[in-house]
Coordinates of C-alpha atoms in Angstrom, one line a residue:
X1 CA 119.0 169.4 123.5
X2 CA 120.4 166.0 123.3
X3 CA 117.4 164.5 124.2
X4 CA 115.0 166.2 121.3
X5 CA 118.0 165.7 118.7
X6 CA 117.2 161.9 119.2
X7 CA 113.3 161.9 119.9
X8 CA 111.9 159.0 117.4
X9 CA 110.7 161.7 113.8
X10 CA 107.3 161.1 112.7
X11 CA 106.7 157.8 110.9
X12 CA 106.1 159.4 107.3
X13 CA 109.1 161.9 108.0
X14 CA 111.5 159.1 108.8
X15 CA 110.2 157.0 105.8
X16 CA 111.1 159.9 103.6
X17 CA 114.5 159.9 104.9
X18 CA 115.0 156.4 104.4
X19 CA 113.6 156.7 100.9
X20 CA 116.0 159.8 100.3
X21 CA 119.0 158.0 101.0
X22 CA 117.7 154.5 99.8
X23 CA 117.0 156.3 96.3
X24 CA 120.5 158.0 96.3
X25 CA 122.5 154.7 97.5
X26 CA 121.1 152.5 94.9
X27 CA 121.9 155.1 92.3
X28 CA 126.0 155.2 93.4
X29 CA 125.5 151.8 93.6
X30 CA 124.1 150.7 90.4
X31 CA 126.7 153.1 88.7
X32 CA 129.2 151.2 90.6
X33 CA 128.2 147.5 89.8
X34 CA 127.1 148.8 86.5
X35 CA 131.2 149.4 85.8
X36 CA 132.3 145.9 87.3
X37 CA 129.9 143.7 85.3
X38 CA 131.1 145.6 82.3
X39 CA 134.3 144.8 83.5
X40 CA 134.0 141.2 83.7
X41 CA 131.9 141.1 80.3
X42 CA 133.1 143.6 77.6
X43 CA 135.5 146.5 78.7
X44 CA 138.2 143.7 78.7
X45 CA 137.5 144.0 74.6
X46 CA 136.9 147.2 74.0
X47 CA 139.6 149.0 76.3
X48 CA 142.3 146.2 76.1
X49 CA 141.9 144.5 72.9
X50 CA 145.7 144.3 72.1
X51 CA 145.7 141.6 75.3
X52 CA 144.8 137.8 75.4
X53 CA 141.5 137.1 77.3
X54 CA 142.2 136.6 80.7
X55 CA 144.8 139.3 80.8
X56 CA 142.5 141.7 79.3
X57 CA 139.9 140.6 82.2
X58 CA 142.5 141.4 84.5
X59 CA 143.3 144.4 83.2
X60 CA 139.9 145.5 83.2
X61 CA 139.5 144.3 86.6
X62 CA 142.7 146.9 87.5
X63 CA 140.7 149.8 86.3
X64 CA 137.2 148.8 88.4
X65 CA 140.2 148.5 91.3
X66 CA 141.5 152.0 91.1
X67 CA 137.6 152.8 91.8
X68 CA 138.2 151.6 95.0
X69 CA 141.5 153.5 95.5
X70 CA 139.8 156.8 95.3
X71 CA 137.4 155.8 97.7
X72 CA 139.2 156.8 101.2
X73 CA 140.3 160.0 99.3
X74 CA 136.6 160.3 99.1
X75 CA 135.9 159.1 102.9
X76 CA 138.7 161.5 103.9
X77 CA 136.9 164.5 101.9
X78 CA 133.5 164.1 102.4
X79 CA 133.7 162.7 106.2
X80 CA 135.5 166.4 107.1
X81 CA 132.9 168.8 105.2
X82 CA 130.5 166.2 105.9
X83 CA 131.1 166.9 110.3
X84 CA 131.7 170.3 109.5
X85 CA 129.0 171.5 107.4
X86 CA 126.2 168.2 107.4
X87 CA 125.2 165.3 106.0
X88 CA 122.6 166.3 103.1
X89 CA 124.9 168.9 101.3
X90 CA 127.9 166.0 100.8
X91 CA 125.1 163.4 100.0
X92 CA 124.1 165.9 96.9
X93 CA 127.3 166.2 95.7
X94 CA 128.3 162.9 96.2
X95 CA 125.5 161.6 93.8
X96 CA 126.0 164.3 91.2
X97 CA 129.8 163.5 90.7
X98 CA 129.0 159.8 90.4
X99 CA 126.3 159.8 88.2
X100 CA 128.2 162.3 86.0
X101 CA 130.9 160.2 85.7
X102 CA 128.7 157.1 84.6
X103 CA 127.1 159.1 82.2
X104 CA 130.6 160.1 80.9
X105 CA 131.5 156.7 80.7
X106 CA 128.7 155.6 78.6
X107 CA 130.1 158.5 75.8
X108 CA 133.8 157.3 76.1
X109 CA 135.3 156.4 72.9
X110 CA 136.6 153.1 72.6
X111 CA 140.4 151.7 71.8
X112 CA 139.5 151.5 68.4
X113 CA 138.8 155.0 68.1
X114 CA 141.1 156.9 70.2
X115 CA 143.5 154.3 70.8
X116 CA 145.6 154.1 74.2
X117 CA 143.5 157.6 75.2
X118 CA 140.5 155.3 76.3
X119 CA 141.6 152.8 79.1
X120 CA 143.3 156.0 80.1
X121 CA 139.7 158.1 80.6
X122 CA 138.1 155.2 81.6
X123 CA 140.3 155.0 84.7
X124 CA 139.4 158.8 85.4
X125 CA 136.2 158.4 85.5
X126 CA 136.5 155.4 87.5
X127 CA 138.5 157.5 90.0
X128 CA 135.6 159.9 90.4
X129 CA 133.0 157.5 90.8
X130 CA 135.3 155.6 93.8
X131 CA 136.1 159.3 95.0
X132 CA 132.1 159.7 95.4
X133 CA 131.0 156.2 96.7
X134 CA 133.8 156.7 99.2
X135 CA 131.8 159.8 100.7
X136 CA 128.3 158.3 99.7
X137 CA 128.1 155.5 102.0
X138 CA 129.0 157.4 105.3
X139 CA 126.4 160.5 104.9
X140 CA 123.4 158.1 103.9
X141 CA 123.8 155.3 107.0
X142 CA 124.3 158.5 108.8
X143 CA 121.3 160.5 107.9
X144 CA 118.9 158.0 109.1
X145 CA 120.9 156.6 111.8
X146 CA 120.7 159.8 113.3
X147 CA 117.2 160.6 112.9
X148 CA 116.0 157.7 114.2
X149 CA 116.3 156.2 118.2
X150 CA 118.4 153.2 119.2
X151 CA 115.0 150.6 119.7
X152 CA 114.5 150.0 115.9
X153 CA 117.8 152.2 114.8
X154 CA 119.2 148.5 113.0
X155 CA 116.3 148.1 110.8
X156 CA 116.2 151.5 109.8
X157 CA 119.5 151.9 109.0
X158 CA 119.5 148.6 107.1
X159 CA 117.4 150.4 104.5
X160 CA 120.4 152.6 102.6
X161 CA 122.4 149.1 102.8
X162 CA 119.8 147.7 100.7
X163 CA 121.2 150.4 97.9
X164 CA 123.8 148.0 97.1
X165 CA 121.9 144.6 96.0
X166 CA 119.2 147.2 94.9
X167 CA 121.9 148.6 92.2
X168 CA 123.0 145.4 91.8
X169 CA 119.8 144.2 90.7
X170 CA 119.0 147.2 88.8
X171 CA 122.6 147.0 86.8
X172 CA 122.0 143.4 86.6
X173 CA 118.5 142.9 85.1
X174 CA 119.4 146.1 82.9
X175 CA 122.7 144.2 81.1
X176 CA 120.9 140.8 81.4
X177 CA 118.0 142.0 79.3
X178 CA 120.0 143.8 76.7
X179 CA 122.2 140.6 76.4
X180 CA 118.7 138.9 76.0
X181 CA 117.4 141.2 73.5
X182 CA 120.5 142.3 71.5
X183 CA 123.1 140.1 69.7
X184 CA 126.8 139.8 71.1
X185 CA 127.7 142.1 67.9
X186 CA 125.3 144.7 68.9
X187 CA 126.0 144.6 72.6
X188 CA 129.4 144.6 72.2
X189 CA 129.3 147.6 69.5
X190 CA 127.0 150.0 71.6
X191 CA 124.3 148.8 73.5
X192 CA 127.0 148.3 76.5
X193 CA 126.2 152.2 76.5
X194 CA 122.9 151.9 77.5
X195 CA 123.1 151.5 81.1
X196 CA 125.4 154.2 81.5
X197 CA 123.9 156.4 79.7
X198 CA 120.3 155.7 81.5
X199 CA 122.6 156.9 84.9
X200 CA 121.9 160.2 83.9
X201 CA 118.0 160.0 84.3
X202 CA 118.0 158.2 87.8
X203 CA 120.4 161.1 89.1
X204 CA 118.0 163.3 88.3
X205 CA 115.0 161.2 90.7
X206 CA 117.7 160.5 93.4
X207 CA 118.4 164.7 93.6
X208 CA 114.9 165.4 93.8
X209 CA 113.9 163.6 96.5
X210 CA 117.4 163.8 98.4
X211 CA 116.7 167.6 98.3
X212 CA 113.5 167.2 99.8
X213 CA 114.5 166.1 103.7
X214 CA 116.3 168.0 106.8
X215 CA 119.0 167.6 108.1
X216 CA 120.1 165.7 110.9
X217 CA 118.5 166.9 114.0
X218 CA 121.4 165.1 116.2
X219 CA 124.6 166.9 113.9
X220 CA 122.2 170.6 113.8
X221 CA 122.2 170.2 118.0
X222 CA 125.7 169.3 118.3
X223 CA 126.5 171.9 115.4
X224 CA 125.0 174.8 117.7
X225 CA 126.9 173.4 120.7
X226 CA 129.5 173.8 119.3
X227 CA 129.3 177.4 117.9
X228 CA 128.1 178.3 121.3
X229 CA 131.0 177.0 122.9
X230 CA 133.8 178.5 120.4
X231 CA 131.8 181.7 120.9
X232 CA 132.1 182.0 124.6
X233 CA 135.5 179.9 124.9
X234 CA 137.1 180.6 121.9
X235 CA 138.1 177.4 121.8
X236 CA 138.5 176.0 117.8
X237 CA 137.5 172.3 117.5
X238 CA 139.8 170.1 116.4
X239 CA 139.7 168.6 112.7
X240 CA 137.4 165.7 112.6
X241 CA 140.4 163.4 111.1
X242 CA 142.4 164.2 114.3
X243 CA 139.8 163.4 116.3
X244 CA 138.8 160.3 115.1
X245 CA 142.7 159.0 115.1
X246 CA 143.0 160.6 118.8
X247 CA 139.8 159.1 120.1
X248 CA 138.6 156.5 117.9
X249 CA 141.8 154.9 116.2
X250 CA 140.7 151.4 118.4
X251 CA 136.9 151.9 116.7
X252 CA 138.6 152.6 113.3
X253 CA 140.6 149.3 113.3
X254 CA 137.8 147.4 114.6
X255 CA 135.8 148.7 111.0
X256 CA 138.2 148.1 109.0
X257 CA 138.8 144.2 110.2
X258 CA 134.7 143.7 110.3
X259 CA 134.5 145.2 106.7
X260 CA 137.3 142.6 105.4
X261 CA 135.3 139.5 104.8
X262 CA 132.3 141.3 104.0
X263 CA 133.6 143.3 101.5
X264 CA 135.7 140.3 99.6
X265 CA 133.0 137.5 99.8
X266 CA 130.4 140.3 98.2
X267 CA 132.9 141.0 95.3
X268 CA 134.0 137.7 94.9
X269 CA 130.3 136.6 94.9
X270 CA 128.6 138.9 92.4
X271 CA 131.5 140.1 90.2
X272 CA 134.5 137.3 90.2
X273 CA 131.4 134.8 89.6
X274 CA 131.0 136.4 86.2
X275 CA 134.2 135.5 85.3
X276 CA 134.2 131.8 87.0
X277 CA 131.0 130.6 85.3
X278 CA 131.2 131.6 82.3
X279 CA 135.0 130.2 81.9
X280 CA 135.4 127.3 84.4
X281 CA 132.4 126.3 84.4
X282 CA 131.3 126.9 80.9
X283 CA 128.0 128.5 81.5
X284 CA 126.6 131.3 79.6
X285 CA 126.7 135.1 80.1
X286 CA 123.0 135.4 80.2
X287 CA 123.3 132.1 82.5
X288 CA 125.4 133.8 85.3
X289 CA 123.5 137.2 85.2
X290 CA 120.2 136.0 85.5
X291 CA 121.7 134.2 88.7
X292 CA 123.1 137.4 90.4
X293 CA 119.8 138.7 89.4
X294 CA 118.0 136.4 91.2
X295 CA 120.2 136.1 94.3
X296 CA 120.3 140.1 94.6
X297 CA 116.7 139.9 94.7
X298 CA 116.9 137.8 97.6
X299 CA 119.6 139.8 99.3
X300 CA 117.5 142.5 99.0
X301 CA 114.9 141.0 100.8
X302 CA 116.6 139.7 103.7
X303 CA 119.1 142.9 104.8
X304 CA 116.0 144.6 107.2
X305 CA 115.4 141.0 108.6
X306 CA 118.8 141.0 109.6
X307 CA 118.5 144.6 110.3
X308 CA 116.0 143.8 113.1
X309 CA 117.6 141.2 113.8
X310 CA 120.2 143.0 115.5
X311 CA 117.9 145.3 117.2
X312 CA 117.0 142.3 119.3
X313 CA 120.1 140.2 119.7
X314 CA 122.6 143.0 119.2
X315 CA 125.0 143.8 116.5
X316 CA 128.1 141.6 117.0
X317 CA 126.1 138.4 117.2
X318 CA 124.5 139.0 113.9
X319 CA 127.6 140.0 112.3
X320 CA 129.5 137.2 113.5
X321 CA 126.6 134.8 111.8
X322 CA 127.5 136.5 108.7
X323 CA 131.4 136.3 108.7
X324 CA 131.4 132.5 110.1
X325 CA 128.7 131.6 107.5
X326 CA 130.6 133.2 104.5
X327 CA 133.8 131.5 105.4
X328 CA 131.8 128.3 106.0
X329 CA 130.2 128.4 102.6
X330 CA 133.1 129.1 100.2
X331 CA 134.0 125.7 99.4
X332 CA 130.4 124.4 99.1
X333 CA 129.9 127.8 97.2
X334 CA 132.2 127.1 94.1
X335 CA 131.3 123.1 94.1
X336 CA 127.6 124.0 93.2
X337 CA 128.8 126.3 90.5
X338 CA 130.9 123.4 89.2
X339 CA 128.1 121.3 89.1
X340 CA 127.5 123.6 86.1
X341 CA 123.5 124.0 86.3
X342 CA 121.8 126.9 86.6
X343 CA 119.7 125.6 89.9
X344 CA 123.5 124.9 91.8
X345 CA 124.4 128.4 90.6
X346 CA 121.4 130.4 91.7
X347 CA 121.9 128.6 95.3
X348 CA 125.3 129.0 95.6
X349 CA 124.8 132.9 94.5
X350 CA 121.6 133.4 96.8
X351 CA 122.9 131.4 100.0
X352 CA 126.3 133.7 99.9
X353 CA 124.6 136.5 99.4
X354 CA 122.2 135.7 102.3
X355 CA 125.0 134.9 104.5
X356 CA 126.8 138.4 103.6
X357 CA 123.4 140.2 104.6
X358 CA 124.1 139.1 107.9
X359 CA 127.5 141.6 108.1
X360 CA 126.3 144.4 105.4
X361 CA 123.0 144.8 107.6
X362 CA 124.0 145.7 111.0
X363 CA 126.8 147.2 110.0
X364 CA 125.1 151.0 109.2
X365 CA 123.8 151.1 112.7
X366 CA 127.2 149.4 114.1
X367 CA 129.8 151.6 112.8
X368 CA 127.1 154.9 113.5
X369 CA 127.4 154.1 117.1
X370 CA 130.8 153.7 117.2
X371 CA 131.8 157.4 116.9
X372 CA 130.5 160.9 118.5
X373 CA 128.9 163.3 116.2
X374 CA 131.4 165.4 115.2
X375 CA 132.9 163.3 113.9
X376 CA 130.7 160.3 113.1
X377 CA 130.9 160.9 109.3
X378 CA 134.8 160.7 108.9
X379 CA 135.2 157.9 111.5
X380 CA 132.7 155.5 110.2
X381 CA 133.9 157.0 106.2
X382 CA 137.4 155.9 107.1
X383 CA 136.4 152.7 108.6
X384 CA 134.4 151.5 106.3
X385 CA 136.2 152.8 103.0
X386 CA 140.0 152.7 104.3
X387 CA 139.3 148.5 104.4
X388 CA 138.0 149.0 100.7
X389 CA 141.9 148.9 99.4
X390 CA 142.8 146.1 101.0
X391 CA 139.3 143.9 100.4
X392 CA 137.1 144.9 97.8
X393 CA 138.9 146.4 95.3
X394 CA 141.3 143.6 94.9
X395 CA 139.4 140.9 95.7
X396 CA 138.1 140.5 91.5
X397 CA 141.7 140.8 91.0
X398 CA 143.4 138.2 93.4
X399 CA 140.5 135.9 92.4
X400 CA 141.1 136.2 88.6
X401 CA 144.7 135.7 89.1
X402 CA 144.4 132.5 91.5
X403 CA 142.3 130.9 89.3
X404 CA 144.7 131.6 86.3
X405 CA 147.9 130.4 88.2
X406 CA 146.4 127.5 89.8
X407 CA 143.4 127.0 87.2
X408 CA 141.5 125.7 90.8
X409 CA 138.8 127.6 92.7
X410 CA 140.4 126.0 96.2
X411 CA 143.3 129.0 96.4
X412 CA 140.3 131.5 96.0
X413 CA 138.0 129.9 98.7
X414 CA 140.8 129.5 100.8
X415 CA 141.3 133.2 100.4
X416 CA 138.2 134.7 101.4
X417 CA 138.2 131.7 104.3
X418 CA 140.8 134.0 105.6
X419 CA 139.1 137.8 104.8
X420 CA 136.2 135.8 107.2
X421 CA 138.8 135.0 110.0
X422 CA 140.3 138.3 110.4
X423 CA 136.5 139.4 110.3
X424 CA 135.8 137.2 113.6
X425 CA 138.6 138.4 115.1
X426 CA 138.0 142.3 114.6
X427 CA 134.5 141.8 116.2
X428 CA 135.4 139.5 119.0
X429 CA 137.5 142.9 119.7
X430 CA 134.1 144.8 119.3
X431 CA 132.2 146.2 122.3
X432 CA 128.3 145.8 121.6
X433 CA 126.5 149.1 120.6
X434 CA 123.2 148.4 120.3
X435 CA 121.8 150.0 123.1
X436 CA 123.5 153.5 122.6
X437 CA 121.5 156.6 122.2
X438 CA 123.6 158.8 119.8
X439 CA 123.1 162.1 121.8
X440 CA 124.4 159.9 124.3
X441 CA 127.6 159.3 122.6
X442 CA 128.6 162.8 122.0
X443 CA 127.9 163.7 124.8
X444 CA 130.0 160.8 127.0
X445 CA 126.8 159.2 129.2
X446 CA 127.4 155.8 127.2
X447 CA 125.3 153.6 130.0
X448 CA 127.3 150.6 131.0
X449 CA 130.1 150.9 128.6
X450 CA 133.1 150.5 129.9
X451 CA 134.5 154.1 131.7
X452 CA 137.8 154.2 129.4
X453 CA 134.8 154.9 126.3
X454 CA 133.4 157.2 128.1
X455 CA 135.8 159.3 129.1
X456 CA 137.6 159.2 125.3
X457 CA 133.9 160.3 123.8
X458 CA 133.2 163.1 126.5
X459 CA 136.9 164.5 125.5
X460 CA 136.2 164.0 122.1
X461 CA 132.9 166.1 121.9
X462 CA 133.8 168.5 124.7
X463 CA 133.9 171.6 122.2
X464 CA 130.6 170.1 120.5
X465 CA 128.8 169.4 124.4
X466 CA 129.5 171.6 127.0

């Protein structure tokens, strides 16, 4: 059984799957970045007018923050339905509670009209669109992780990561062209509404083709081992939450630390920037969007490269690129946008975001491989979206604050300097994955892993493997 769960689909089969969770990923995504360049650009207006400028862009940031709050709620929730029931039912509803919530969001009143009512709403619906993204993320890596086989499984699962800069780019060129083609009056007044509203439409293409693939072969094969094995044992599996922190809590940790710097440099990158260029160093609006745009073009681009990458060299050596690069970079990063040109900022932007490929890539394929089946989707959920707290959804927030205490950009280089050392640390702790079959993993025949792995997976998965 283990051995057809894994079997290599059909080429146009597995490209479907990719597309279905590349579709639905740059969805949550865009709806996500969509709120944080609003954030950085107008909410800090329209839902804190009462405040000065910076304190109303930190306040704003606080509310694209409590996103990230709900997202281990999210991780928590999906990642137990999501081992107990599969991967495609969560995915569905993960995509219609987020794109709900955007389109929600692009009907809010303003302070103006409702007065202290709307930053109040708007952090609601923030809290269901991090609730969603924290369960999104997990199910799609997972999907095609586990349809595929470990020779190419990197690239492949590389794919939903490109969701993110794909949103990004989508959120970006949308905002950057209505701040082209509307005044600051008019985009201030409604046509920030727009992209919100638009949400509503691309759910509707995401849930048609995320409807259209199977499940995953490797969860359906351990799903029936499991039922065969309650049936004749009697023998109740234990929830996937206390498996993971039984079996996994080392694997858990290790996510968590390799998530830190990639998770700050990105936000620090694409959404602090917004807020550095155009005060610091006095470029326009349209000026630093159309650089994000560009860069997330780029990122785009290179993700499967890296993907591959780490297909032929292994996971932890590509990661480690990343996180080493990122730290490296910071200080170059903010003396090219002080140079104040829009050349220095598009090669500040695109280098970073180049660098950060190099963790966001292999990191699908990495954390997949980390965990047995049963409960794959909570351990790499918690991993990945427990680490959120502490390094994305602050990072906007810290970087803001830095730069208005010490009105320098060294504090906030400084600071993601040490997101990347904590980074290189987690994965020197890392054993490499690459070679794992997932079948493999549930079932405790991990090759030459060490013997204290394999014995912790085979106990993990006995109810789902004998």
């Amino acid at each position: 059984m283990a051995a057809s769960a894994t079997a290599p689909p059909e080429s146009s089969k597995l490209r479907r799957i990719v597309a279905a969770s590349l579709i639905g990923t740059t969805i949550e995504w865009y709806d996500f970045f969509l709120y944080g360049s609003a954030a950085a650009l107008v909410f800090n207006k329209l839902f804190f007018p009462e405040s000065d400028p910076l304190v109303g862009t930190l306040l704003s940031f606080l509310t694209y923050a409590v996103g990230f709050a709900a997202r281990p709620l999210g991780a928590l929730v999906f990642g137990h339905y999501g081992d107990r029931l599969g991967r495609k039912k969560l995915l569905v509803l993960s995509l219609l509670l987020m794109g709900g919530a955007t389109f929600a969001i692009g009907l809010l009143p303003t302070h103006a009209t409702i007065g202290s009512a709307a930053p109040v709403l708007l952090t609601v619906l923030r809290l269901v669109q991090g609730f969603a993204l924290g369960g999104e993320w997990g199910g799609a890596v997972l999907l095609v992780s586990e349809h595929g086989d470990a020779r190419r499984r990197g690239f492949w699962a590389s794919w939903p990561q490109t969701g993110a800069p794909a949103g990004q780019l989508l959120a970006t060129g949308v905002l950057s062209a209505l701040t082209a083609l509307l005044s600051d009056a008019a985009f201030t007044s409604w046509g920030w509404r727009i992209p919100f509203l638009l949400s509503g439409v691309l759910v509707v293409v995401g849930l048609w083709i995320r409807l259209s693939v199977d499940e995953s072969p490797v969860f359906k094969a351990a799903l029936a081992q499991a039922e065969q094995r309650k049936a004749t044992t009697d023998q109740v599996e234990k929830m996937p939450l206390v498996a993971v922190l039984r079996h996994h809590w080392r694997d858990v940790l290790i996510a968590m630390g390799a998530r830190m710097a990639e998770n700050i440099s990105y936000y620090v990158i694409t959404a602090f920037i917004l807020v550095y260029a155009t005060t610091s160093a006095g470029l326009s609006k349209q000026t630093a969007l159309n650089a994000v745009l560009i860069a997330s073009a780029v990122h785009f681009a290179v993700i499967p490269f890296w993907g591959a990458l780490s297909d032929r060299i292994g996971r932890r050596p590509v990661y480690l690129i990343g996180a080493v690069g990122v730290g490296a970079w910071m200080f170059p990063f903010f003396a090219l946008i002080d140079a104040k040109t829009f050349g220095s900022l598009l090669l500040a932007v695109t280098v970073g975001l180049v660098l950060h490929g190099a963790m966001y890539a292999p990191q699908a394929a990495f954390f997949s491989e980390m965990f047995a089946t049963r409960m794959r989707y909570s351990g790499a959920s918690i991993g990945a979206q427990f680490s959120s707290v502490a390094a994305g959804a602050p990072a906007p927030l810290i970087a803001t604050a830095l730069l208005a205490d010490y009105g320098s950009s060294t504090p906030i280089a400084l600071y993601v300097i040490a997101a990347a050392l904590l980074t290189v640390v987690a994965i020197a702790c890392a054993r490499e994955t690459r070679d794992r079959d997932l079948a493999s993993v549930e079932a405790g025949r991990q090759g030459d892993d060490s013997a204290r792995d394999t014995r912790e997976s085979s106990a993990a998965d006995a109810p789902a493997s004998a």
